[in-house]
Short mmCIF file of C-alpha atoms in Angstrom, two decimals:
data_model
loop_
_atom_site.label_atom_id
_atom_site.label_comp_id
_atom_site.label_asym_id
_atom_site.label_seq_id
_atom_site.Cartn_x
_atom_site.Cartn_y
_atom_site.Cartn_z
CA UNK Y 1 19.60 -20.93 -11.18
CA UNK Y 2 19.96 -22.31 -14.62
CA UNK Y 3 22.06 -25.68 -14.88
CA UNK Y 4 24.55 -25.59 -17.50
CA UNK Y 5 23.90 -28.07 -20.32
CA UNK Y 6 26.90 -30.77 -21.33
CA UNK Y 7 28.19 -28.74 -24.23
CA UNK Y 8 28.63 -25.70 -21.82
CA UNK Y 9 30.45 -27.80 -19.63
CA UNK Y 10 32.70 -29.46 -22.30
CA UNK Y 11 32.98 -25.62 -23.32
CA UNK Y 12 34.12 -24.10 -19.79
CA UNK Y 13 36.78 -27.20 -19.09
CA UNK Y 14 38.52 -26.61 -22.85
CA UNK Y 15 38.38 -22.60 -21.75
CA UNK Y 16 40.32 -23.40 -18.20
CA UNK Y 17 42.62 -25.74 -20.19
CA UNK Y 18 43.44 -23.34 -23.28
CA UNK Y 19 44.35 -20.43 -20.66
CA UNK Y 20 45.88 -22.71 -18.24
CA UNK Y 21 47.97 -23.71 -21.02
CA UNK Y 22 49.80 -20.35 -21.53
CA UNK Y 23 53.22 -19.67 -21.00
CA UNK Y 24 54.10 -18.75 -17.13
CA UNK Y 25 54.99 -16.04 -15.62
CA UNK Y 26 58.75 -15.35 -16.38
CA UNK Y 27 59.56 -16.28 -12.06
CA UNK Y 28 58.43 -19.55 -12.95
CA UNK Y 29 60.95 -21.26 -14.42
CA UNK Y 30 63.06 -24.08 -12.49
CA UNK Y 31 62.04 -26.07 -9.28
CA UNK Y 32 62.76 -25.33 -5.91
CA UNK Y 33 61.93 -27.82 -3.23
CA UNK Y 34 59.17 -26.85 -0.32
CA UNK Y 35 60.14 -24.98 2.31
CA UNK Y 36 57.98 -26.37 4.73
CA UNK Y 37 55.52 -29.67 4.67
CA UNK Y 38 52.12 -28.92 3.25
CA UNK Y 39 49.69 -31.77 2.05
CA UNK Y 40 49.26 -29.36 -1.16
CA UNK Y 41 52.68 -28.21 -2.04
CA UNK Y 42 54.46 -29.23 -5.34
CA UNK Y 43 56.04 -32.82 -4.90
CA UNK Y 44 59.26 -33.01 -7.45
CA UNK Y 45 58.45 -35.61 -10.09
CA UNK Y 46 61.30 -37.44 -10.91
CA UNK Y 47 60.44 -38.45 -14.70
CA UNK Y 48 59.37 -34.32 -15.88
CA UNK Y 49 56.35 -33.05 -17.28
CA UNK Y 50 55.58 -30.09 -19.28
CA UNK Y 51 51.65 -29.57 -17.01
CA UNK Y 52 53.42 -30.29 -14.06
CA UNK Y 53 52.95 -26.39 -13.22
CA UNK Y 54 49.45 -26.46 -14.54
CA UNK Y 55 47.61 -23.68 -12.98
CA UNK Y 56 51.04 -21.60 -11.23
CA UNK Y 57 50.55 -17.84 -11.85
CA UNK Y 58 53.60 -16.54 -10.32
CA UNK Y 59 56.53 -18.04 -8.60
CA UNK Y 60 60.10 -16.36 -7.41
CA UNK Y 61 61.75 -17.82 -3.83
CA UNK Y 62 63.92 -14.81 -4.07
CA UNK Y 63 60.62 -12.16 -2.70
CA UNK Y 64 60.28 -12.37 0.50
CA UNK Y 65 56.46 -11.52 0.79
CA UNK Y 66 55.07 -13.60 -2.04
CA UNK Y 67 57.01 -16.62 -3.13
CA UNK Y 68 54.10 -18.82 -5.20
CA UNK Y 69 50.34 -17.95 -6.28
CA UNK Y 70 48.61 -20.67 -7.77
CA UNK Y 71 45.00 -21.18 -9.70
CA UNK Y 72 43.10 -24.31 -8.19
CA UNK Y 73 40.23 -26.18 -10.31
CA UNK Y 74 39.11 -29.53 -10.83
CA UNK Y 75 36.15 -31.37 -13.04
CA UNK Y 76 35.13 -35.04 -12.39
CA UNK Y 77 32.87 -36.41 -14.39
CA UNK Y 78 31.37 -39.48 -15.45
CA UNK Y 79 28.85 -41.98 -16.33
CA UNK Y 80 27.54 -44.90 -14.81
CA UNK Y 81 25.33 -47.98 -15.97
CA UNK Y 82 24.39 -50.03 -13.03
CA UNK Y 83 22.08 -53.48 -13.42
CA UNK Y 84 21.20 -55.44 -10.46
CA UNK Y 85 19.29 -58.94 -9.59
CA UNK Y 86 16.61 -56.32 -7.68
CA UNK Y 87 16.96 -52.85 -10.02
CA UNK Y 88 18.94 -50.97 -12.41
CA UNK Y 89 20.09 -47.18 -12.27
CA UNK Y 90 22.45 -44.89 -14.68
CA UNK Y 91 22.83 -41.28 -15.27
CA UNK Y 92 25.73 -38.48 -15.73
CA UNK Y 93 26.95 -36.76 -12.83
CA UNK Y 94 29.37 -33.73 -12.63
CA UNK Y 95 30.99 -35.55 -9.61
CA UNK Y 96 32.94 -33.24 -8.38
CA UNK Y 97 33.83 -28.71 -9.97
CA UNK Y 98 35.85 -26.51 -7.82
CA UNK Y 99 38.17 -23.85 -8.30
CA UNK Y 100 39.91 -21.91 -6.19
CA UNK Y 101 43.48 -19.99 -5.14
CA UNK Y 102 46.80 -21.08 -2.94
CA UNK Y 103 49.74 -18.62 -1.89
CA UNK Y 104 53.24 -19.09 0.00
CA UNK Y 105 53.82 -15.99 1.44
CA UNK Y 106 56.64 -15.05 3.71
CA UNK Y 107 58.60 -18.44 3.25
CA UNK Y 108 56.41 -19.85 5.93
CA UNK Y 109 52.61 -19.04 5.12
CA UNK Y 110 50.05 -20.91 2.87
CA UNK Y 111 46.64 -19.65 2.28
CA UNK Y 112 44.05 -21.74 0.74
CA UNK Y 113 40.65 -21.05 -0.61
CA UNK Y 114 38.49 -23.63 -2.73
CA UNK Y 115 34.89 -23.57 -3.53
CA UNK Y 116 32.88 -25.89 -5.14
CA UNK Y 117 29.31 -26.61 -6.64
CA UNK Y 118 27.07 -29.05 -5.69
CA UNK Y 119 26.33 -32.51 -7.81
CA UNK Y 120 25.99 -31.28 -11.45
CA UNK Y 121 26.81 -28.08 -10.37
CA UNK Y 122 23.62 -26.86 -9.07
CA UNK Y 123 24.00 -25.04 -7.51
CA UNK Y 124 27.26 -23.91 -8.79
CA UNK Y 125 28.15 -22.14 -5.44
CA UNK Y 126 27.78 -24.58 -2.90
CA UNK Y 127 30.13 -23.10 -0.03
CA UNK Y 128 33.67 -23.71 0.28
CA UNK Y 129 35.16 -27.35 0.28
CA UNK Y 130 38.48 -25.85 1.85
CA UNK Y 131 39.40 -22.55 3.88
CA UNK Y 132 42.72 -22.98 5.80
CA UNK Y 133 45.98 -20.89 6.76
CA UNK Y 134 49.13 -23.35 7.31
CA UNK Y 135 52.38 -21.99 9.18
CA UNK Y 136 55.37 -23.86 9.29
CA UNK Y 137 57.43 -23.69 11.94
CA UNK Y 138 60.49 -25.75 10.59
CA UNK Y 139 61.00 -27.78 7.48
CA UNK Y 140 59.35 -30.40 8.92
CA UNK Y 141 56.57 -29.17 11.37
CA UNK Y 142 53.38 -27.65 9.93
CA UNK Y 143 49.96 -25.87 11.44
CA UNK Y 144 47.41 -25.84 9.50
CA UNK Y 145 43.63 -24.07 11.01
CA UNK Y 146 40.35 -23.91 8.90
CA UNK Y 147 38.00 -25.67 6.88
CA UNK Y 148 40.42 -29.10 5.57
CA UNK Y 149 40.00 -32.52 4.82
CA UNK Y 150 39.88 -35.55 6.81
CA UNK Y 151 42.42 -37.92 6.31
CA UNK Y 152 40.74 -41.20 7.93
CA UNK Y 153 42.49 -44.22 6.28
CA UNK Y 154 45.05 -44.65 3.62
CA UNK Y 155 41.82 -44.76 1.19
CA UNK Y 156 40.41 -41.61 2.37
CA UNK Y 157 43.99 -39.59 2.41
CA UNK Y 158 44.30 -40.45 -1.00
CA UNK Y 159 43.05 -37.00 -3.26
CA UNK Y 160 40.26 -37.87 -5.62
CA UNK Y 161 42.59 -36.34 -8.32
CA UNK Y 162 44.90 -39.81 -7.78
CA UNK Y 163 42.35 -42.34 -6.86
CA UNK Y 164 42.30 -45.29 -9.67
CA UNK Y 165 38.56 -45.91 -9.38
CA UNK Y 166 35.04 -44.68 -9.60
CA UNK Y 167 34.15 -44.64 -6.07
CA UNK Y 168 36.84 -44.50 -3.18
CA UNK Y 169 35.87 -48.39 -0.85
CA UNK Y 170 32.34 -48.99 0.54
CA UNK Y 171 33.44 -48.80 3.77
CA UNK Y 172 35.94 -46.34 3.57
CA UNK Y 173 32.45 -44.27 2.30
CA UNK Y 174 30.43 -45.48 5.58
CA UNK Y 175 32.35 -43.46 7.91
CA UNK Y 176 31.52 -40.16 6.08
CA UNK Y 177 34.29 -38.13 6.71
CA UNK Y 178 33.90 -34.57 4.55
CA UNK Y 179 35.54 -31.42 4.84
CA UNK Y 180 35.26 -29.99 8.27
CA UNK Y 181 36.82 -26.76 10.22
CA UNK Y 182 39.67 -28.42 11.87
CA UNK Y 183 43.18 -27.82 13.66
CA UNK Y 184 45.87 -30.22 12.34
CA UNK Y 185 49.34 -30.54 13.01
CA UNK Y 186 51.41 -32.32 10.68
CA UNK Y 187 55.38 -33.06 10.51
CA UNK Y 188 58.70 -35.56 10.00
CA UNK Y 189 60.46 -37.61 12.33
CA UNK Y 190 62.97 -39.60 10.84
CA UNK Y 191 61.02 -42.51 8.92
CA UNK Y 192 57.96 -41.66 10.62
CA UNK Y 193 55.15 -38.67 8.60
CA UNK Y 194 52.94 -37.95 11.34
CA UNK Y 195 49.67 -35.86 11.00
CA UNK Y 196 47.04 -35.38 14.05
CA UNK Y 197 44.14 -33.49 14.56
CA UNK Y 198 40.66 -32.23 16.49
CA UNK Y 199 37.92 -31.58 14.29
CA UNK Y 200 34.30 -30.45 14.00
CA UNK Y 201 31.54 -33.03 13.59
CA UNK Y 202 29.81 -30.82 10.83
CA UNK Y 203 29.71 -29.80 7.80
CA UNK Y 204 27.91 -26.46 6.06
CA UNK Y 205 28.57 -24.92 3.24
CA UNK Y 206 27.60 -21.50 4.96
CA UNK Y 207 31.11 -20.78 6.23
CA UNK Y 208 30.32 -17.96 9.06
CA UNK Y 209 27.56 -21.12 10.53
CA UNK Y 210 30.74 -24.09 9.70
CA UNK Y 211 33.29 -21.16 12.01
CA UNK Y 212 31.05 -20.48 14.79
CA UNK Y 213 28.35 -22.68 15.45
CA UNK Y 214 30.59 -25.78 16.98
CA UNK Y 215 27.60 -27.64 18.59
CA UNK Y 216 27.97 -30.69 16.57
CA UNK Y 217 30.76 -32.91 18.87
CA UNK Y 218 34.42 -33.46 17.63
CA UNK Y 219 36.12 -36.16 16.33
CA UNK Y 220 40.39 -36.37 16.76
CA UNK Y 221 42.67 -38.14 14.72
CA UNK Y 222 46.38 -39.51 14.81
CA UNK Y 223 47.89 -40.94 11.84
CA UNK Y 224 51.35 -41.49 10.32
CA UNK Y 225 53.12 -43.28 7.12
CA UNK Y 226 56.25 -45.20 8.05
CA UNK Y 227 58.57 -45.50 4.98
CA UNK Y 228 60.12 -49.12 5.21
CA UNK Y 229 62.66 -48.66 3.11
CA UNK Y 230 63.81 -51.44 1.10
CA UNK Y 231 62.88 -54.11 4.19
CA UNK Y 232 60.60 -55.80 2.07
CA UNK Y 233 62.45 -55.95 -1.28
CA UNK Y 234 60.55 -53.77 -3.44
CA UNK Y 235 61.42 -50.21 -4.35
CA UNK Y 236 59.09 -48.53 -2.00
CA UNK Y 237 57.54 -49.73 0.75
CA UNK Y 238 55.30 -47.61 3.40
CA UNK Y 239 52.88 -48.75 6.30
CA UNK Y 240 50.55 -46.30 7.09
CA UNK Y 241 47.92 -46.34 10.96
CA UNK Y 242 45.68 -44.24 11.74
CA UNK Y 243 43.14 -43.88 14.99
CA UNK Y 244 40.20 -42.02 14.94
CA UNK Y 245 37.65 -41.46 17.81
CA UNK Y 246 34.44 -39.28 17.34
CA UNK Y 247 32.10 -38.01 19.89
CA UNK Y 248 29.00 -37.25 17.73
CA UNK Y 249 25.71 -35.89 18.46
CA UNK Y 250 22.48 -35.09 17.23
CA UNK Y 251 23.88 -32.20 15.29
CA UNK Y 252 26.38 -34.10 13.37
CA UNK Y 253 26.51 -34.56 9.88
CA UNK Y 254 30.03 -36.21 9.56
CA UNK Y 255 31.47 -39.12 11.54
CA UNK Y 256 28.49 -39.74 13.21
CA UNK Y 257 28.32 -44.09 12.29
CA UNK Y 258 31.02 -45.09 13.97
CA UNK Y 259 32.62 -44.27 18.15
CA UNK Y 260 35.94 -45.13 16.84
CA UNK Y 261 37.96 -46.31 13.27
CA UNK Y 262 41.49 -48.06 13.35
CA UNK Y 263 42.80 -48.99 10.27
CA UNK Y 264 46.48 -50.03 8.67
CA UNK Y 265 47.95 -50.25 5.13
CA UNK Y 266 50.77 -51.52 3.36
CA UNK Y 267 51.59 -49.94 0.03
CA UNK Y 268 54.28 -50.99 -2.16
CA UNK Y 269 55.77 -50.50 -6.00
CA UNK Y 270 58.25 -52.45 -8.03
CA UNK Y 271 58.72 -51.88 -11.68
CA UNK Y 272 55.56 -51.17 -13.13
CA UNK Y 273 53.38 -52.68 -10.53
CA UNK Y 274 51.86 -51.22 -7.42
CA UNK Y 275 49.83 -53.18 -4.52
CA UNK Y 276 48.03 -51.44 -1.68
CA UNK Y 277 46.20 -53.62 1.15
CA UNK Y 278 44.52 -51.95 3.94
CA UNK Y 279 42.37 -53.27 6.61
CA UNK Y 280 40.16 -50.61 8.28
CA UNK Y 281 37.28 -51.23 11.54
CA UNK Y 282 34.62 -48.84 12.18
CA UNK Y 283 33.75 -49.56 15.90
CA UNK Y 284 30.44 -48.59 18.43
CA UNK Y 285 28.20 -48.38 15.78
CA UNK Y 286 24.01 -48.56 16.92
CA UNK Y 287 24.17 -50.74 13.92
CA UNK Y 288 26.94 -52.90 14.44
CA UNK Y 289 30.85 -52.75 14.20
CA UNK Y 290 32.42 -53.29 10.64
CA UNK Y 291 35.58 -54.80 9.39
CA UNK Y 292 36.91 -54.31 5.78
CA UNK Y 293 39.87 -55.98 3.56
CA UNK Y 294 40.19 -53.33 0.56
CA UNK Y 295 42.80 -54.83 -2.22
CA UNK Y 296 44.07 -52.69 -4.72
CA UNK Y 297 46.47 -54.50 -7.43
CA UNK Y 298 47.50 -52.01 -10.41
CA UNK Y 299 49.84 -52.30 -13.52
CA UNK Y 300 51.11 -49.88 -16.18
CA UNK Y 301 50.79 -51.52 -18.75
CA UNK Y 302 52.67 -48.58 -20.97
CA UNK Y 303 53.83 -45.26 -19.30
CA UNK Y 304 49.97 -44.11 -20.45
CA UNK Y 305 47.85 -46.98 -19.78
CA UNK Y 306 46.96 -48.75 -16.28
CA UNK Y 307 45.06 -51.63 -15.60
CA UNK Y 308 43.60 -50.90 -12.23
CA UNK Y 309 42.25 -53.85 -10.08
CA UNK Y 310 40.47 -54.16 -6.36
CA UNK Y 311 38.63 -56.61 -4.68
CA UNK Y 312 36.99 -55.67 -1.24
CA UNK Y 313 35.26 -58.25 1.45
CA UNK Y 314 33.22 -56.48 4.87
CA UNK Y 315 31.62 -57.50 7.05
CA UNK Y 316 29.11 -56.45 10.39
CA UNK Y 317 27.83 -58.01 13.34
CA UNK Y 318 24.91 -56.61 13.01
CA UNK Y 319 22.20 -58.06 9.95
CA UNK Y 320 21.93 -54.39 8.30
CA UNK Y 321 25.38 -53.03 9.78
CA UNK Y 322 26.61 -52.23 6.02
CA UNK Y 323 25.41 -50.09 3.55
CA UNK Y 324 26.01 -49.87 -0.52
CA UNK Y 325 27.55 -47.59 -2.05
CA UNK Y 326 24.73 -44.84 -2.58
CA UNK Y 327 25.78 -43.09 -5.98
CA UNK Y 328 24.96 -46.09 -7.70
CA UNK Y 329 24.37 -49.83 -5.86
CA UNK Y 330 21.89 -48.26 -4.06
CA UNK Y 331 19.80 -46.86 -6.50
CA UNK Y 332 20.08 -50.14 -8.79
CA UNK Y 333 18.56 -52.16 -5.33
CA UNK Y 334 21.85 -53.45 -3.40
CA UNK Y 335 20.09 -53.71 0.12
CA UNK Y 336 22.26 -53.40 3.60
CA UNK Y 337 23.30 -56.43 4.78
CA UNK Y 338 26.06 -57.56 6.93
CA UNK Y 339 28.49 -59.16 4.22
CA UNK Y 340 29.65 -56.62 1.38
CA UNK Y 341 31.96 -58.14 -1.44
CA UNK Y 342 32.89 -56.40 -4.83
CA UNK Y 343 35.52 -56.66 -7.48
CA UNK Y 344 36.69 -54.09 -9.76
CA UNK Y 345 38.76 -53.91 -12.97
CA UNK Y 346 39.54 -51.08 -14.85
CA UNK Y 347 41.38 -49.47 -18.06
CA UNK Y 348 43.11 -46.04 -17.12
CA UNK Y 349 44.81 -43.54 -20.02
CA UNK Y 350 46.93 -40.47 -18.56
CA UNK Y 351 46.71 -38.47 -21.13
CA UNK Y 352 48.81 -35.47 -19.32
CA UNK Y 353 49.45 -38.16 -16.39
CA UNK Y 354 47.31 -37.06 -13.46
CA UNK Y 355 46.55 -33.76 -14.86
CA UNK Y 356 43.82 -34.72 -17.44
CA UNK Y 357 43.30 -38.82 -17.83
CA UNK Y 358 40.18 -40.93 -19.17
CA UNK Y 359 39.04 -44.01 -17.09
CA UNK Y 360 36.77 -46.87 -17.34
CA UNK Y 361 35.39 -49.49 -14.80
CA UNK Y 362 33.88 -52.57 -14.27
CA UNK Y 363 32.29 -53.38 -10.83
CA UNK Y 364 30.52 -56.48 -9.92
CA UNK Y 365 29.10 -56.14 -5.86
CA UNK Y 366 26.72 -58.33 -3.61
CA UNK Y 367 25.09 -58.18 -0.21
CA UNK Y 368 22.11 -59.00 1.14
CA UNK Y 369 21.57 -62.03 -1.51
CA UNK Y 370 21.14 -59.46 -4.34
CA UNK Y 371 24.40 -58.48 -6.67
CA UNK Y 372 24.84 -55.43 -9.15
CA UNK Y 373 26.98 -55.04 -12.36
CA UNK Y 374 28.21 -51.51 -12.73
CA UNK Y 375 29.79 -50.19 -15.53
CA UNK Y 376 31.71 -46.38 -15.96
CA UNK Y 377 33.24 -43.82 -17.47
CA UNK Y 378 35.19 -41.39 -16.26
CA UNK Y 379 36.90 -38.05 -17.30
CA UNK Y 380 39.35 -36.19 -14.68
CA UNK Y 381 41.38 -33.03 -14.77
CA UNK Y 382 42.69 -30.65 -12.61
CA UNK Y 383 45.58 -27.74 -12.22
CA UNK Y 384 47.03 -26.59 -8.82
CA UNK Y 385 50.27 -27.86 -7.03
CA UNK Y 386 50.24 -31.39 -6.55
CA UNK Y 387 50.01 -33.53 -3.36
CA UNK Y 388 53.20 -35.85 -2.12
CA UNK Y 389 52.94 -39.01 -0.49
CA UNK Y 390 53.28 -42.86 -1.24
CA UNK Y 391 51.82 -44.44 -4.51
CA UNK Y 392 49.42 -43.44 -5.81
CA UNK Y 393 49.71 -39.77 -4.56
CA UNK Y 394 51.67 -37.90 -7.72
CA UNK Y 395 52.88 -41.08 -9.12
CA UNK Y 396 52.78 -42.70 -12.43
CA UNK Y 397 54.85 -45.84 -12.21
CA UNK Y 398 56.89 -46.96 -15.87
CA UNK Y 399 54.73 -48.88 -18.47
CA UNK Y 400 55.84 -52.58 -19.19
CA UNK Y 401 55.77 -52.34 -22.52
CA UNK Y 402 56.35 -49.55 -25.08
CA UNK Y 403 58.19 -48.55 -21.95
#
């Protein structure tokens, strides 16, 4: 299959955007609130935006059989320059192209279908990265079966279309947790959002293989965010825990480093500023356990511009019990090692807030007595519903100045 060049690329993303950009369908206008909790229904933004229904074909709570129909797509690209003490690596990557399709039927029914290609999209088909059906049983109890995403961590949970940074943490990356056919069960309790699940150990992008072929082991996982109010004097405050334990075999191609993963974080705003700290252990590793500090500091400088910050220490006790991040410290010679540290500072501009933004990076990482510089670039866009949850899920905090 022929690989699209740049300019065909550039030409396909201002196509989606241009028709994207044309008026709704008359049902569309005003906001209702979900009926039920989904991780991909529209969150209400409290400061407006005219591409906050990006991508909504058809919407009207007063049919009965079809109540929303949406158009799913996003494009991550980027470009990285990496130089390190043993190597140096950079390249272009079309990081991440999918489209796909999302109904709310019958008040209670969500069906969701998203392909995607593979690493500058070749192939362009490369399977589906989601296939799920979600009922609801109340407002605030949710099923969801199929193909979904693993939501390991605070770090992991958060949708590439909100993370602030290049790469998500190195060893948030180490437990390889992917998109796997799965049974979740998801809900409310007071201050308490719980979500639990069993899934399969394996991913393919051959869907009738990824439905029936379960030979790879399971892995289950409880989580929940606990919204703390104003206990700690900030406008929001949320501590989120989650447990994982996977039984992994030979066949696995997800989840199989670690027995077991614990890991807690604390994620507040005030004003303009956001800080999230999470701790996270990846347990009964052949290689050795590892335990990560991942800090992520970010301002707003304007209601457009962020300056996004994170510094992250790990550490094994084994001597090759970490491993680099392998899109680009790997390449440019960062060896395994057993003590990981990096710092990151970057420039973010929303140009349609999360819809379509531009971002830039500086990393500087060492292990294993060798270090690596990595710089980036970064475009991001994407139409569909949004996702709701603490900062930064559909958030875009007010600018200090120009505010």
């Amino acid at each position: 299959m022929t690989v699209p060049s740049p300019l065909q690329r550039l030409s396909l993303l201002l196509l989606l955007l241009a028709l994207l950009l044309s008026p709704a369908h008359p049902g569309s206008a005003g906001e209702a609130p979900p009926t039920f909790l989904s991780a991909t229904l529209t969150a209400p933004s409290p400061r407006g935006d005219p591409l906050e229904n990006l991508g909504r074909l058809y919407k009207n709570d007063a049919n009965d059989y079809l109540q929303e129909l949406w158009l799913l797509g996003r494009y991550h690209g980027h470009y990285h320059w990496s130089q390190g003490s043993a190597g140096e690596d950079e390249g272009h990557e079309v990081r991440r192209f999918r489209l796909g399709a999302q109904a709310q039927l019958l008040h209670k029914l969500t069906l969701h279908a998203q392909m995607l290609s593979g690493s500058d999209l070749n192939p362009f088909y490369n399977g589906f990265t989601e296939l799920w059906v979600q009922w609801g049983f109340t407002p605030k109890i949710a099923l969801t079966l199929g193909q979904q995403k693993h939501r390991f961590s605070h770090d992991r949970n958060i949708s590439s279309r909100y993370i602030h940074y290049l790469e998500r943490s190195m060893l948030t990356n180490m437990f390889a947790a992917d998109y796997t056919p799965a049974a979740t069960l998801q809900g409310k309790i007071g201050p308490v959002t719980y979500y639990t699940g069993l899934f399969s150990n394996a991913t393919s992008r051959q869907i009738d293989e990824a439905f029936t072929q379960f030979d790879s082991g399971y892995s289950y996982l409880a989580a929940a965010y606990i919204n703390l109010g104003h206990r700690l004097r900030t406008e929001t405050a949320h501590l989120h825990l989650t447990a994982l334990h996977s039984q992994a075999n030979e066949n696995a191609t997800n989840l199989n480093r670690f027995d077991n993963g614990l890991s807690t974080a604390l994620i507040l705003t005030q004003g303009s500023a956001a800080l999230v700290t999470e701790l996270t252990a990846g347990l009964g590793s052949d290689e050795g356990d590892a335990y990560g500090l991942n800090i992520q500091p970010s301002y707003y400088l304007t209601d457009n511009l962020q300056l996004a910050l994170r510094y992250q220490i790990a550490a094994s006790n084994g001597p090759l019990g970490l491993q680099a991040q392998s899109r680009y410290e790997t390449p440019a010679g960062l060896p395994r090692g057993d003590l990981y540290q990096a710092g990151y500072i970057g420039l973010n501009y929303h140009i349609a807030k999360h819809r379509l933004k531009l971002m830039t990076g500086l990393e500087y990482a060492t292990m294993g007595g060798e270090s690596v510089w990595t710089a980036s670039t970064m475009i991001r866009f994407f139409f569909g519903p949004h996702s709701s949850g603490p900062y930064p899920m559909n958030q875009i905090l007010h600018g200090h100045f120009l505010d």
